[in-house]
Amino acid sequence: MKIKRELFKNNFVETHDAVEIFGCYVDDTRDCMKSRHILGILGFLGFANVYAMRVNLSVAIVAMVNYVEPAINNTYDHCPYPNKTIPVKVFAQPAEFDWDEKTQGIVLGSFFYGYVLTQLPGGRFAELFGGKKIFGIGVLVTAIFTLLSPIAARTNFSLFILVRVLEGMGEGVTFPAMHAMLARWIPPLERSKFAAYVYAGANFGTVVSLPLSGYLCALNNGWPLAFYIFGIFGLVWFVFWQIFIYDSPSVHPRICRQEQTFIIASIGPQDDDERSSIPWRKMATCLPLWAILVTQCGQSWAFYTQLTEMPTYMAQILHFDIEQNAALSAIPYLTSWVVGIFASILADWLLSKGYLSLSTSYKLFNSISSIIPSLGLLGVAWLKCDRIGVQLMLAIPGAFAGAVYAGNQMNHIALSPKFAGTMYGITNAAANMCGFLAPYVTSLIIQGQENLGQWSMVFYLAAGINMGTNLFYVAFASAREQPWSRSHRIQSHN
C-alpha cells in the first residue's frame, strides 16, 4: 500500500465512501459509530471544555470588579438606561477587586501570554509523541489551573496572573495537537466537515459558558463557581479521553479493520520517520503559509475583541444586567456554530462535485468568515444605542465567522500533512498574540472614557484589520502540497 500510493499517486481517486487505487475500491466501514467519530465527539467536548474555561473570566470579571459610573457630560455620546432611571444594582454587595480598565486588560490578556508560548511546541510534540497525550495533558492542565483561579485571585494579584498564564500554556497545545491528529485520522474529502464538527466545540463551550457563568455570577458571591464547575468538567473529560482515543488508526486496538484500511488508503502511510528534521528556512519563506498566518491574525483580533470586550460593552454602554449580558453575548457563538457546520458540509459537497478547486474553496469561505462578521462589527458601531439592532448585528453577520472551518483552518494540512501540527502551532501562536494585544489596545483607546465614540473606534479597528488581512490571504493562499513537504515524504520512503 505504501509503495503503490507513493509511486502511482495519479491512479489514486477518493470518494466519500471508497478509495480507488489501480481500479480497485477500498470501501469504508458501514458501522454507524466509527472510531474516527469517537475522536470527533471527544474532540468536540474537549474544545467545549477548554473554551468554557477560557471565556468564563470575560463574564466573571464584571462581577469581580467594582465599576465606577463615569461622569456624563455629553448625553449624546452615552446610552440612556432602558427605564430612564438610575440603574438597579445587580449584586447584593460590593465586588472584591478595584481594577481599572488597564488592569482588567492585563487580567483578560494574561491567559494568552501562556497560550502563545506553547503553540509551536504543542504541534511538534504531537507529531513526535502523539496527539492523544499532548491534547489530553493540555486539557488537564487547563482544568487544574481553572480550579485554582479563584484562590489565586483572592490571594495575590501577581499569583492570579501567573495562574492564568499557566492555564493558557496548558490550552495552547490543544489546537496544534488536534490538527496533527486530524492529519492522521481524517480522509481529505471529510476534513472540512469533520474539522467543523470538532472545532465547533469551541463555539459550543462559549455558548454554554457565557450564560451559565452569568447565572452563577449573579448569585451572592457566586463568581468562583464559574471556575470550579468547568474545571471539574475538564477532569471528568480527561478520563474518557484516555480510555477511548488513540494516536492513529494503525495503533488503535479496537478499530474496525475495514475503516482502518480505508483511512490509511485515503491518507497514505503513517508513522514513517516522524522525527525527521523540520525545514524551518523553507517554511519561513513559504508565502502560502504567511497568507494563513496573516488572515488568522486578523480574524483573531476581531474574535478576541468581541469575546473579551463585548460583555463589558453590553454592561457599561448598553446597560444589560449580568445575566442578560452573558446570554446575549453567547448568541453569536451559537449562530456561528450552526453556520460553521453547514458551511463545511457545503464546502465538502462543492469539492466532491468538482464545482470548486480546493484553493478556491479555501479563499471563498475564508472571505465569507472575515468580511461578513466585520460588517456586523461596523453595524454595532453605527447603531449605537439600538439594543435590538446591536444584538442582530452580532448574531446574524457574526454567524458567518463559522465558515472559517472551510477556509484557512484546513489549509495547513493541504500544504504539508507531515508538518501540519507544527505549522498550525506557528500560525495560531501569531494569531493568538491578539488575545492580549486586542484587550490591551482596547484599554488604551477607552482610557476610562466609557462612551460610544471610544467604543466605535474599537469596532472600526477590529473590522478593518479583519478585512484587510483577508485580502492578503486571497492574494497568496494555495492548496498545493509544498515541494519541501513532498521531498521529506519521498525521502522517508526510499
Tab-separated table of C-alpha atoms in Angstrom:
chain	number	residue	atom	x	y	z
A	1	MET	CA	0.000	0.000	0.000
A	2	LYS	CA	2.754	2.453	0.917
A	3	ILE	CA	4.782	1.917	-2.237
A	4	LYS	CA	1.795	1.870	-4.555
A	5	ARG	CA	0.370	5.110	-3.242
A	6	GLU	CA	3.706	6.893	-3.451
A	7	LEU	CA	4.767	5.765	-6.893
A	8	PHE	CA	1.366	5.736	-8.561
A	9	LYS	CA	-0.458	8.543	-6.837
A	10	ASN	CA	-2.009	9.661	-10.125
A	11	ASN	CA	-4.043	6.438	-10.068
A	12	PHE	CA	-5.473	7.375	-6.673
A	13	VAL	CA	-9.114	8.510	-6.565
A	14	GLU	CA	-11.151	9.171	-3.456
A	15	THR	CA	-14.898	9.426	-2.923
A	16	HIS	CA	-16.737	9.862	0.370
A	17	ASP	CA	-17.342	6.132	0.790
A	18	ALA	CA	-14.487	4.470	-1.069
A	19	VAL	CA	-10.924	4.904	-2.257
A	20	GLU	CA	-9.881	3.685	-5.690
A	21	ILE	CA	-6.304	2.502	-6.209
A	22	PHE	CA	-5.346	0.814	-9.508
A	23	GLY	CA	-9.036	0.385	-10.312
A	24	CYS	CA	-9.780	-1.407	-7.028
A	25	TYR	CA	-12.037	0.172	-4.431
A	26	VAL	CA	-11.339	0.168	-0.703
A	27	ASP	CA	-14.726	0.700	0.950
A	28	ASP	CA	-15.321	2.465	4.231
A	29	THR	CA	-16.975	0.538	7.036
A	30	ARG	CA	-20.774	0.724	7.232
A	31	ASP	CA	-20.755	0.856	11.040
A	32	CYS	CA	-22.862	3.705	12.400
A	33	MET	CA	-20.294	4.644	15.032
A	34	LYS	CA	-16.796	4.636	13.593
A	35	SER	CA	-13.583	5.093	15.535
A	36	ARG	CA	-12.983	8.483	13.933
A	37	HIS	CA	-16.469	9.511	15.064
A	38	ILE	CA	-15.441	8.792	18.666
A	39	LEU	CA	-12.431	11.034	18.105
A	40	GLY	CA	-14.775	13.705	16.757
A	41	ILE	CA	-17.149	13.534	19.729
A	42	LEU	CA	-14.454	13.650	22.405
A	43	GLY	CA	-12.517	16.268	20.443
A	44	PHE	CA	-15.671	18.389	20.293
A	45	LEU	CA	-16.215	18.032	24.055
A	46	GLY	CA	-12.545	18.746	24.717
A	47	PHE	CA	-12.702	22.054	22.877
A	48	ALA	CA	-16.013	22.839	24.548
A	49	ASN	CA	-14.303	22.361	27.910
A	50	VAL	CA	-11.230	24.462	27.211
A	51	TYR	CA	-13.239	27.317	25.722
A	52	ALA	CA	-15.667	27.275	28.630
A	53	MET	CA	-12.662	27.560	30.943
A	54	ARG	CA	-11.195	30.336	28.791
A	55	VAL	CA	-14.215	32.618	28.416
A	56	ASN	CA	-15.723	32.383	31.898
A	57	LEU	CA	-13.443	35.192	33.076
A	58	SER	CA	-14.921	37.560	30.470
A	59	VAL	CA	-18.226	37.352	32.364
A	60	ALA	CA	-16.861	36.786	35.869
A	61	ILE	CA	-14.758	39.945	35.732
A	62	VAL	CA	-17.951	42.016	35.580
A	63	ALA	CA	-18.896	40.550	38.981
A	64	MET	CA	-15.358	40.562	40.382
A	65	VAL	CA	-14.618	44.249	39.801
A	66	ASN	CA	-16.211	47.354	41.306
A	67	TYR	CA	-17.387	49.553	38.470
A	68	VAL	CA	-17.430	53.318	38.983
A	69	GLU	CA	-20.078	55.100	36.929
A	70	PRO	CA	-18.296	57.815	34.886
A	71	ALA	CA	-19.396	61.414	34.952
A	72	ILE	CA	-21.609	62.034	31.928
A	73	ASN	CA	-21.178	65.466	30.371
A	74	ASN	CA	-22.424	64.643	26.879
A	75	THR	CA	-25.687	62.715	26.791
A	76	TYR	CA	-25.374	62.267	23.028
A	77	ASP	CA	-22.320	60.049	23.474
A	78	HIS	CA	-23.855	57.812	26.109
A	79	CYS	CA	-26.767	55.423	26.020
A	80	PRO	CA	-29.655	56.099	28.399
A	81	TYR	CA	-30.710	53.389	30.808
A	82	PRO	CA	-33.688	51.452	29.435
A	83	ASN	CA	-36.015	52.558	32.233
A	84	LYS	CA	-34.626	56.120	32.180
A	85	THR	CA	-33.881	55.860	35.887
A	86	ILE	CA	-30.851	55.150	38.000
A	87	PRO	CA	-29.836	51.550	37.277
A	88	VAL	CA	-30.706	48.826	39.712
A	89	LYS	CA	-27.691	47.253	41.370
A	90	VAL	CA	-27.014	43.768	40.130
A	91	PHE	CA	-25.036	42.496	43.104
A	92	ALA	CA	-26.070	42.355	46.723
A	93	GLN	CA	-22.646	43.506	47.940
A	94	PRO	CA	-19.626	45.365	46.527
A	95	ALA	CA	-17.303	43.418	44.283
A	96	GLU	CA	-13.996	42.148	45.657
A	97	PHE	CA	-11.500	43.894	43.383
A	98	ASP	CA	-10.783	47.502	42.416
A	99	TRP	CA	-9.176	47.130	38.992
A	100	ASP	CA	-9.190	49.957	36.454
A	101	GLU	CA	-9.602	49.344	32.714
A	102	LYS	CA	-5.869	48.914	32.113
A	103	THR	CA	-5.585	46.347	34.912
A	104	GLN	CA	-8.620	44.492	33.604
A	105	GLY	CA	-6.989	44.411	30.165
A	106	ILE	CA	-3.907	42.801	31.718
A	107	VAL	CA	-6.070	40.250	33.532
A	108	LEU	CA	-8.042	39.337	30.399
A	109	GLY	CA	-4.908	39.171	28.278
A	110	SER	CA	-2.673	37.235	30.692
A	111	PHE	CA	-4.084	33.886	29.585
A	112	PHE	CA	-2.789	34.485	26.079
A	113	TYR	CA	0.823	35.071	27.132
A	114	GLY	CA	0.957	31.403	28.097
A	115	TYR	CA	-1.316	30.315	25.256
A	116	VAL	CA	1.059	31.695	22.630
A	117	LEU	CA	4.163	30.127	24.198
A	118	THR	CA	3.054	26.503	23.794
A	119	GLN	CA	1.512	26.640	20.310
A	120	LEU	CA	4.622	25.650	18.387
A	121	PRO	CA	5.925	23.090	20.913
A	122	GLY	CA	2.415	21.623	21.117
A	123	GLY	CA	2.247	20.982	17.388
A	124	ARG	CA	5.726	19.475	17.182
A	125	PHE	CA	5.317	17.343	20.320
A	126	ALA	CA	2.057	15.974	18.883
A	127	GLU	CA	3.908	14.962	15.717
A	128	LEU	CA	6.688	13.304	17.726
A	129	PHE	CA	4.890	11.788	20.716
A	130	GLY	CA	1.262	11.573	19.605
A	131	GLY	CA	-1.681	13.941	19.669
A	132	LYS	CA	-3.540	11.902	22.276
A	133	LYS	CA	-1.002	12.610	25.017
A	134	ILE	CA	-0.465	16.274	24.154
A	135	PHE	CA	-4.137	17.193	23.694
A	136	GLY	CA	-5.190	15.292	26.824
A	137	ILE	CA	-2.479	16.797	29.026
A	138	GLY	CA	-3.314	20.248	27.672
A	139	VAL	CA	-6.957	19.991	28.726
A	140	LEU	CA	-5.975	18.502	32.096
A	141	VAL	CA	-3.546	21.330	32.903
A	142	THR	CA	-6.151	23.901	31.857
A	143	ALA	CA	-8.708	22.306	34.188
A	144	ILE	CA	-6.338	22.218	37.175
A	145	PHE	CA	-5.394	25.885	36.916
A	146	THR	CA	-9.014	26.884	36.290
A	147	LEU	CA	-9.861	25.309	39.651
A	148	LEU	CA	-7.029	27.298	41.269
A	149	SER	CA	-8.064	30.657	39.737
A	150	PRO	CA	-10.456	31.940	42.482
A	151	ILE	CA	-7.986	31.029	45.228
A	152	ALA	CA	-5.160	32.778	43.382
A	153	ALA	CA	-7.251	35.897	42.690
A	154	ARG	CA	-8.116	36.283	46.372
A	155	THR	CA	-4.554	35.602	47.473
A	156	ASN	CA	-2.459	37.900	45.314
A	157	PHE	CA	-2.856	39.741	42.012
A	158	SER	CA	0.506	38.554	40.657
A	159	LEU	CA	-0.313	34.971	41.614
A	160	PHE	CA	-3.615	35.246	39.745
A	161	ILE	CA	-1.816	36.471	36.631
A	162	LEU	CA	0.669	33.583	36.930
A	163	VAL	CA	-2.162	31.037	37.205
A	164	ARG	CA	-3.867	32.486	34.140
A	165	VAL	CA	-0.592	32.327	32.190
A	166	LEU	CA	-0.088	28.674	33.201
A	167	GLU	CA	-3.689	27.898	32.262
A	168	GLY	CA	-3.021	29.424	28.856
A	169	MET	CA	0.100	27.290	28.450
A	170	GLY	CA	-1.999	24.171	29.002
A	171	GLU	CA	-4.646	25.157	26.495
A	172	GLY	CA	-2.082	26.363	23.965
A	173	VAL	CA	-1.204	22.841	22.820
A	174	THR	CA	-4.781	21.778	22.074
A	175	PHE	CA	-5.392	23.170	18.579
A	176	PRO	CA	-1.995	22.185	17.099
A	177	ALA	CA	-2.252	18.722	18.688
A	178	MET	CA	-5.721	18.175	17.232
A	179	HIS	CA	-4.523	19.352	13.833
A	180	ALA	CA	-1.809	16.707	13.923
A	181	MET	CA	-4.430	14.087	14.842
A	182	LEU	CA	-6.776	15.124	12.020
A	183	ALA	CA	-3.925	14.753	9.542
A	184	ARG	CA	-3.583	11.098	10.645
A	185	TRP	CA	-7.238	10.194	11.109
A	186	ILE	CA	-9.427	12.015	8.580
A	187	PRO	CA	-9.618	11.361	4.819
A	188	PRO	CA	-9.092	14.527	2.727
A	189	LEU	CA	-12.667	14.877	1.463
A	190	GLU	CA	-14.027	14.676	5.024
A	191	ARG	CA	-11.673	17.208	6.581
A	192	SER	CA	-13.650	20.439	6.204
A	193	LYS	CA	-16.809	18.872	7.602
A	194	PHE	CA	-15.004	16.940	10.330
A	195	ALA	CA	-12.968	19.957	11.414
A	196	ALA	CA	-16.172	21.956	11.674
A	197	TYR	CA	-17.686	19.321	13.965
A	198	VAL	CA	-14.604	19.108	16.200
A	199	TYR	CA	-13.572	22.758	16.362
A	200	ALA	CA	-17.202	23.853	16.725
A	201	GLY	CA	-16.808	22.584	20.278
A	202	ALA	CA	-15.143	25.944	20.925
A	203	ASN	CA	-18.360	27.755	19.975
A	204	PHE	CA	-20.481	25.289	21.923
A	205	GLY	CA	-18.338	25.757	25.044
A	206	THR	CA	-18.672	29.514	24.689
A	207	VAL	CA	-22.443	29.254	24.237
A	208	VAL	CA	-22.738	27.178	27.419
A	209	SER	CA	-20.142	29.041	29.469
A	210	LEU	CA	-21.316	32.611	28.950
A	211	PRO	CA	-24.938	32.296	30.159
A	212	LEU	CA	-24.111	29.739	32.856
A	213	SER	CA	-21.285	31.932	34.138
A	214	GLY	CA	-23.658	34.891	34.098
A	215	TYR	CA	-26.205	32.986	36.169
A	216	LEU	CA	-23.559	31.845	38.677
A	217	CYS	CA	-22.016	35.298	38.937
A	218	ALA	CA	-25.429	36.818	39.654
A	219	LEU	CA	-25.608	34.704	42.801
A	220	ASN	CA	-24.341	36.226	46.005
A	221	ASN	CA	-20.542	35.794	45.830
A	222	GLY	CA	-21.057	33.167	43.150
A	223	TRP	CA	-18.350	34.082	40.637
A	224	PRO	CA	-15.887	31.382	41.874
A	225	LEU	CA	-18.439	28.726	40.832
A	226	ALA	CA	-17.860	29.728	37.201
A	227	PHE	CA	-14.320	28.395	37.605
A	228	TYR	CA	-14.988	25.367	39.806
A	229	ILE	CA	-17.770	23.810	37.706
A	230	PHE	CA	-15.943	23.966	34.389
A	231	GLY	CA	-12.688	22.826	35.978
A	232	ILE	CA	-14.397	19.680	37.282
A	233	PHE	CA	-15.908	19.011	33.840
A	234	GLY	CA	-12.392	19.137	32.400
A	235	LEU	CA	-11.137	16.493	34.839
A	236	VAL	CA	-14.018	14.136	34.004
A	237	TRP	CA	-13.461	14.581	30.269
A	238	PHE	CA	-9.783	13.638	30.630
A	239	VAL	CA	-10.696	10.189	31.950
A	240	PHE	CA	-12.838	9.386	28.900
A	241	TRP	CA	-10.187	10.730	26.502
A	242	GLN	CA	-7.542	8.425	27.973
A	243	ILE	CA	-9.775	5.370	27.652
A	244	PHE	CA	-11.178	5.746	24.134
A	245	ILE	CA	-8.669	7.696	21.990
A	246	TYR	CA	-5.509	6.569	20.160
A	247	ASP	CA	-2.898	8.475	18.178
A	248	SER	CA	-3.612	6.937	14.760
A	249	PRO	CA	-5.737	4.224	13.126
A	250	SER	CA	-2.705	1.937	12.850
A	251	VAL	CA	-2.308	1.659	16.645
A	252	HIS	CA	-5.997	1.542	17.615
A	253	PRO	CA	-6.700	-1.944	19.036
A	254	ARG	CA	-10.497	-1.863	18.610
A	255	ILE	CA	-10.922	-0.110	15.253
A	256	CYS	CA	-12.815	-1.939	12.514
A	257	ARG	CA	-10.169	-3.256	10.100
A	258	GLN	CA	-12.195	-2.022	7.136
A	259	GLU	CA	-12.240	1.519	8.490
A	260	GLN	CA	-8.529	1.281	9.270
A	261	THR	CA	-7.726	0.194	5.700
A	262	PHE	CA	-9.956	2.919	4.241
A	263	ILE	CA	-8.274	5.681	6.283
A	264	ILE	CA	-4.742	4.535	5.519
A	265	ALA	CA	-5.590	4.160	1.821
A	266	SER	CA	-7.104	7.666	1.790
A	267	ILE	CA	-4.317	9.443	3.644
A	268	GLY	CA	-1.301	7.309	2.800
A	269	PRO	CA	1.276	5.621	5.017
A	270	GLN	CA	1.620	6.841	8.576
A	271	ASP	CA	4.214	6.801	11.343
A	272	ASP	CA	7.117	6.937	8.868
A	273	ASP	CA	10.156	8.791	10.185
A	274	GLU	CA	8.132	11.320	12.205
A	275	ARG	CA	11.380	12.556	13.782
A	276	SER	CA	12.783	13.931	10.536
A	277	SER	CA	14.030	17.499	10.766
A	278	ILE	CA	11.693	20.409	10.111
A	279	PRO	CA	12.560	22.578	7.073
A	280	TRP	CA	12.410	25.819	9.077
A	281	ARG	CA	14.010	28.022	6.434
A	282	LYS	CA	11.673	26.833	3.689
A	283	MET	CA	8.671	27.246	5.987
A	284	ALA	CA	9.777	30.804	6.793
A	285	THR	CA	9.835	31.685	3.085
A	286	CYS	CA	6.586	29.888	2.223
A	287	LEU	CA	4.202	32.634	1.090
A	288	PRO	CA	1.030	30.469	1.340
A	289	LEU	CA	1.900	29.771	4.997
A	290	TRP	CA	2.326	33.506	5.586
A	291	ALA	CA	-1.090	34.012	3.997
A	292	ILE	CA	-2.653	31.693	6.580
A	293	LEU	CA	-0.789	33.418	9.403
A	294	VAL	CA	-1.847	36.913	8.342
A	295	THR	CA	-5.549	36.131	7.948
A	296	GLN	CA	-5.617	34.211	11.240
A	297	CYS	CA	-4.196	37.303	12.964
A	298	GLY	CA	-6.955	39.473	11.521
A	299	GLN	CA	-9.703	37.036	12.408
A	300	SER	CA	-8.323	36.600	15.920
A	301	TRP	CA	-8.211	40.347	16.503
A	302	ALA	CA	-11.917	40.619	15.669
A	303	PHE	CA	-12.752	37.437	17.594
A	304	TYR	CA	-10.983	38.467	20.790
A	305	THR	CA	-12.296	41.994	20.629
A	306	GLN	CA	-15.775	40.509	20.661
A	307	LEU	CA	-15.002	37.711	23.140
A	308	THR	CA	-13.189	39.685	25.827
A	309	GLU	CA	-14.640	43.168	25.400
A	310	MET	CA	-18.260	42.703	24.310
A	311	PRO	CA	-19.523	41.712	27.801
A	312	THR	CA	-18.066	44.992	29.135
A	313	TYR	CA	-19.652	46.959	26.279
A	314	MET	CA	-23.020	45.310	26.850
A	315	ALA	CA	-22.879	46.075	30.576
A	316	GLN	CA	-21.429	49.584	30.642
A	317	ILE	CA	-22.720	51.092	27.390
A	318	LEU	CA	-25.960	49.239	26.595
A	319	HIS	CA	-26.735	48.635	30.313
A	320	PHE	CA	-27.717	44.973	30.246
A	321	ASP	CA	-27.561	43.263	33.618
A	322	ILE	CA	-25.047	40.447	34.004
A	323	GLU	CA	-27.436	37.576	33.230
A	324	GLN	CA	-28.861	39.312	30.129
A	325	ASN	CA	-25.329	40.323	29.164
A	326	ALA	CA	-23.960	36.789	29.341
A	327	ALA	CA	-26.891	35.228	27.486
A	328	LEU	CA	-26.828	37.810	24.691
A	329	SER	CA	-23.035	37.613	24.362
A	330	ALA	CA	-23.414	33.882	23.696
A	331	ILE	CA	-25.793	34.282	20.724
A	332	PRO	CA	-23.095	34.991	18.068
A	333	TYR	CA	-21.236	31.827	19.047
A	334	LEU	CA	-24.406	29.759	18.798
A	335	THR	CA	-25.201	31.030	15.317
A	336	SER	CA	-21.554	30.695	14.290
A	337	TRP	CA	-21.561	27.081	15.441
A	338	VAL	CA	-24.580	26.253	13.263
A	339	VAL	CA	-23.327	28.136	10.191
A	340	GLY	CA	-19.872	26.598	10.570
A	341	ILE	CA	-21.246	23.075	10.284
A	342	PHE	CA	-23.459	23.853	7.285
A	343	ALA	CA	-20.696	25.829	5.529
A	344	SER	CA	-18.284	22.925	5.889
A	345	ILE	CA	-20.853	20.422	4.588
A	346	LEU	CA	-21.444	22.735	1.624
A	347	ALA	CA	-17.688	23.068	1.014
A	348	ASP	CA	-17.190	19.293	1.019
A	349	TRP	CA	-20.127	18.873	-1.374
A	350	LEU	CA	-18.803	21.519	-3.777
A	351	LEU	CA	-15.389	19.844	-3.731
A	352	SER	CA	-16.746	16.333	-4.256
A	353	LYS	CA	-18.781	17.544	-7.251
A	354	GLY	CA	-15.805	19.361	-8.729
A	355	TYR	CA	-17.543	22.753	-8.718
A	356	LEU	CA	-14.654	24.398	-6.850
A	357	SER	CA	-10.965	23.691	-6.606
A	358	LEU	CA	-9.602	23.245	-3.098
A	359	SER	CA	-7.743	26.560	-3.275
A	360	THR	CA	-10.832	28.461	-4.453
A	361	SER	CA	-12.916	26.835	-1.727
A	362	TYR	CA	-10.464	27.938	0.963
A	363	LYS	CA	-10.412	31.518	-0.329
A	364	LEU	CA	-14.185	31.776	-0.796
A	365	PHE	CA	-15.146	30.513	2.646
A	366	ASN	CA	-12.338	32.417	4.347
A	367	SER	CA	-13.611	35.636	2.764
A	368	ILE	CA	-17.128	34.875	3.994
A	369	SER	CA	-15.799	34.278	7.517
A	370	SER	CA	-13.845	37.563	7.530
A	371	ILE	CA	-15.900	40.126	5.636
A	372	ILE	CA	-19.473	39.477	6.791
A	373	PRO	CA	-18.695	39.435	10.568
A	374	SER	CA	-16.607	42.588	10.110
A	375	LEU	CA	-19.619	44.312	8.595
A	376	GLY	CA	-21.515	43.227	11.699
A	377	LEU	CA	-18.958	44.974	13.946
A	378	LEU	CA	-19.304	48.118	11.835
A	379	GLY	CA	-23.057	47.801	12.274
A	380	VAL	CA	-22.637	47.689	16.065
A	381	ALA	CA	-20.715	50.967	15.918
A	382	TRP	CA	-23.240	52.630	13.598
A	383	LEU	CA	-26.360	51.520	15.510
A	384	LYS	CA	-25.038	52.985	18.787
A	385	CYS	CA	-27.796	52.590	21.434
A	386	ASP	CA	-30.200	50.417	19.435
A	387	ARG	CA	-30.098	47.400	21.729
A	388	ILE	CA	-32.116	45.097	19.463
A	389	GLY	CA	-30.208	46.182	16.353
A	390	VAL	CA	-26.862	45.533	18.052
A	391	GLN	CA	-27.972	42.028	19.020
A	392	LEU	CA	-28.980	41.335	15.411
A	393	MET	CA	-25.647	42.656	14.115
A	394	LEU	CA	-23.778	40.309	16.421
A	395	ALA	CA	-25.993	37.269	15.828
A	396	ILE	CA	-26.593	37.316	12.053
A	397	PRO	CA	-23.404	38.648	10.402
A	398	GLY	CA	-21.352	37.170	13.236
A	399	ALA	CA	-22.727	33.730	12.413
A	400	PHE	CA	-20.683	33.622	9.216
A	401	ALA	CA	-17.445	33.541	11.200
A	402	GLY	CA	-18.109	29.802	11.416
A	403	ALA	CA	-17.228	29.470	7.722
A	404	VAL	CA	-13.566	29.690	8.765
A	405	TYR	CA	-13.523	25.898	9.240
A	406	ALA	CA	-13.935	25.548	5.487
A	407	GLY	CA	-11.474	28.414	4.991
A	408	ASN	CA	-7.930	28.632	6.297
A	409	GLN	CA	-8.294	26.116	9.130
A	410	MET	CA	-7.582	23.042	6.979
A	411	ASN	CA	-5.110	24.808	4.688
A	412	HIS	CA	-2.103	23.674	6.756
A	413	ILE	CA	-2.799	20.002	6.032
A	414	ALA	CA	-3.019	20.739	2.299
A	415	LEU	CA	0.377	22.466	2.348
A	416	SER	CA	2.089	19.693	4.309
A	417	PRO	CA	0.290	16.794	6.012
A	418	LYS	CA	3.546	15.767	7.699
A	419	PHE	CA	4.145	19.119	9.407
A	420	ALA	CA	0.506	20.240	9.833
A	421	GLY	CA	0.752	20.374	13.637
A	422	THR	CA	3.938	22.437	13.603
A	423	MET	CA	2.560	24.850	11.012
A	424	TYR	CA	-0.687	25.268	12.898
A	425	GLY	CA	1.332	25.997	16.025
A	426	ILE	CA	3.219	28.742	14.180
A	427	THR	CA	0.159	30.468	12.745
A	428	ASN	CA	-2.019	30.042	15.834
A	429	ALA	CA	0.739	31.414	18.078
A	430	ALA	CA	0.956	34.549	15.970
A	431	ALA	CA	-2.824	34.853	15.761
A	432	ASN	CA	-3.355	34.486	19.488
A	433	MET	CA	-0.966	37.268	20.322
A	434	CYS	CA	-4.080	39.258	19.512
A	435	GLY	CA	-5.602	37.645	22.605
A	436	PHE	CA	-3.583	40.003	24.774
A	437	LEU	CA	-2.969	42.769	22.232
A	438	ALA	CA	-6.668	43.371	21.477
A	439	PRO	CA	-7.722	43.860	25.161
A	440	TYR	CA	-4.645	45.996	25.801
A	441	VAL	CA	-5.210	48.225	22.775
A	442	THR	CA	-8.892	48.483	23.731
A	443	SER	CA	-7.910	49.687	27.198
A	444	LEU	CA	-5.630	52.321	25.626
A	445	ILE	CA	-8.463	53.515	23.372
A	446	ILE	CA	-11.084	53.603	26.145
A	447	GLN	CA	-8.845	55.088	28.883
A	448	GLY	CA	-11.710	55.284	31.351
A	449	GLN	CA	-13.981	57.104	28.882
A	450	GLU	CA	-16.822	54.613	28.542
A	451	ASN	CA	-18.669	56.299	25.688
A	452	LEU	CA	-19.918	55.494	22.220
A	453	GLY	CA	-17.170	57.406	20.427
A	454	GLN	CA	-14.338	55.480	22.070
A	455	TRP	CA	-16.025	52.113	21.615
A	456	SER	CA	-16.761	52.856	17.945
A	457	MET	CA	-13.021	53.229	17.396
A	458	VAL	CA	-12.526	49.751	18.904
A	459	PHE	CA	-15.025	48.190	16.476
A	460	TYR	CA	-13.725	50.097	13.415
A	461	LEU	CA	-10.198	48.909	14.164
A	462	ALA	CA	-11.208	45.253	14.551
A	463	ALA	CA	-13.279	45.247	11.347
A	464	GLY	CA	-10.574	46.967	9.320
A	465	ILE	CA	-7.848	44.569	10.424
A	466	ASN	CA	-10.023	41.531	9.709
A	467	MET	CA	-10.989	42.573	6.186
A	468	GLY	CA	-7.524	43.820	5.273
A	469	THR	CA	-5.769	40.608	6.265
A	470	ASN	CA	-8.285	38.552	4.278
A	471	LEU	CA	-7.196	40.347	1.109
A	472	PHE	CA	-3.645	39.110	1.731
A	473	TYR	CA	-4.942	35.554	2.084
A	474	VAL	CA	-6.950	35.724	-1.134
A	475	ALA	CA	-3.893	37.011	-2.995
A	476	PHE	CA	-1.317	34.483	-1.773
A	477	ALA	CA	-3.008	31.353	-0.363
A	478	SER	CA	-2.525	27.962	-2.009
A	479	ALA	CA	-3.827	24.425	-1.539
A	480	ARG	CA	-0.893	22.649	-3.215
A	481	GLU	CA	1.392	20.463	-1.151
A	482	GLN	CA	4.690	22.308	-0.909
A	483	PRO	CA	7.868	20.899	-2.525
A	484	TRP	CA	9.713	20.780	0.810
A	485	SER	CA	6.900	18.634	2.233
A	486	ARG	CA	6.947	16.222	-0.708
A	487	SER	CA	10.736	15.918	-0.635
A	488	HIS	CA	10.681	14.895	3.045
A	489	ARG	CA	7.924	12.373	2.410
A	490	ILE	CA	9.606	10.823	-0.611
A	491	GLN	CA	12.998	10.629	1.111
A	492	SER	CA	11.452	8.842	4.082
A	493	HIS	CA	10.005	6.176	1.790
A	494	ASN	CA	13.233	5.447	-0.147
